[in-house]
Amino acid sequence: MVRPIHGGNLDWAAEIAGCAPDDILDFSASINPLGIPPSAIALIRDNIDTLQHYPDPSYHKLRKALADHHGVTPEQIVVGNGAAELLTWGAYEGSKLTDFYLPSPCFADYRRAVKTFEIPTKFYPLDALEKGFKEDTSPSGLIINNPHNPTGKLWDKPTLQRHLNKFALVIIDEAFMDFITPEYAPSLIDLVTDYPNLIVVRSLTKFYAIPGLRLGYAITNPQRCQTWQQWRDPWSVNNFASLVGETVIKDQEFQQKTYQWLTPARIALENALKQNPLFAPLPSAVNFLLVKTKIPSSQLQQKLLKQSQILIRDCLSFPELGDDFFRIAIRTPQENQRLIDALNMAYDP
Ligand SMILES: Cc1ncc(COP(=O)(O)O)c(C=O)c1O
């Protein structure tokens, strides 16, 4: 089996670990370990019959629920089969631009989306978002990822807002923004009305633990939403995803539980890693940690799989990071302890 470029490939990991995919403890995909919200599970069980019908191609109820949640209008929302689908349309939207600026390092799917339409790319170092771009970028597109995968870095709103006047098109991927408590989340959603060149992409797959269901959305100006609606497959979001999206976005109990779990779990995991001189975690605002390692991460990954059936994310698909870093999701305190014990057993500090 080929080495995966995304996290979460359990079949590949299970082959190396010599166990069933279900027996792998997966730290490689940054998914909420509280699991699928019970409200979503009940909904899927009770609505099997809806599979006999096509989804509403305008996804009106889903867009209304998302719009109410974010304080925008349904006309400013277009839904998709995960954020990944919206990234494709975002790249297509920019296919007549001179080039796209992509963060370095970045989520591999940006390269996939931009390459699909043969758009020239330029990579920018992350600190360019603070320092600014010296050249004329007015004919170019910009992709920003906030919070940033794989570093966990979070930029404030003024730092990002000043780029909106400097680029022809700005796609901001906020796939992990839900993990920040709303009062501290520096989302650019409320700038969409004033900046027609801004597209905010969001995902429900990470926070609500439904990567297999696939659901994301873009918030942008209404005209663009209409155009994308004409470009796309009419029913790319299935009935279950649509119903689940409408419901979980209002599930405050699940949201509160997630906020309560995340910060203490992240601090504890970060501190435990720092006890081992081989590992140095970078500060993170979200539900994963990028860790600098003195043991090559691909070697460490194999050892943890064979020894403990634990899967971590090597960083070989981020060429700037290579074997010097690995990325781990924050999981429950007990699971995080299993990882720490496995790391310490593999390489005694
Ligand atoms: C930064 C980032 N954006 C978008 C996605 C894709 O999300 P979705 O599952 O909604 O397609 C991922 C998935 O790992 C991601 O890391």
Coordinates of C-alpha atoms and ligand atoms in Angstrom, one line a residue, residues 6 81-85 87 107 110 145 147 149 173 175-176 202-206 211 214-216 327, ligand 1:
H6 CA -3.2 12.7 4.5
N81 CA -18.8 17.6 0.1
G82 CA -16.3 18.7 2.8
A83 CA -14.2 21.8 2.7
A84 CA -12.1 20.0 0.1
E85 CA -14.8 20.4 -2.6
L87 CA -11.3 24.5 -2.1
F107 CA -2.3 21.3 3.8
Y110 CA -4.3 23.4 -1.6
N145 CA -5.2 28.8 6.7
P147 CA -5.8 28.2 12.5
N149 CA -2.4 23.1 9.8
D173 CA -9.6 28.1 5.2
A175 CA -11.5 24.3 8.9
F176 CA -10.3 24.3 12.5
R202 CA -15.4 26.0 6.8
S203 CA -15.5 22.3 7.6
L204 CA -17.9 20.4 9.9
T205 CA -15.9 17.2 9.6
K206 CA -13.3 17.8 12.3
P211 CA -15.0 13.0 8.1
R214 CA -18.3 14.9 4.4
L215 CA -19.7 18.4 5.0
G216 CA -18.2 21.8 4.5
R327 CA 1.9 15.9 14.1
Ligands
LIG1 C1 -6.6 22.8 6.9 C2 -7.6 21.8 6.3 N1 -8.5 22.3 5.5 C3 -9.5 21.5 5.0 C4 -9.5 20.1 5.2 C5 -10.5 19.3 4.6 O1 -11.7 19.2 5.4 P1 -12.9 18.4 4.9 O2 -12.9 17.1 5.6 O3 -14.1 19.2 5.3 O4 -12.9 18.2 3.4 C6 -8.5 19.6 6.0 C7 -8.5 18.1 6.3 O5 -7.6 17.6 6.9 C8 -7.5 20.5 6.6 O6 -6.5 20.0 7.4

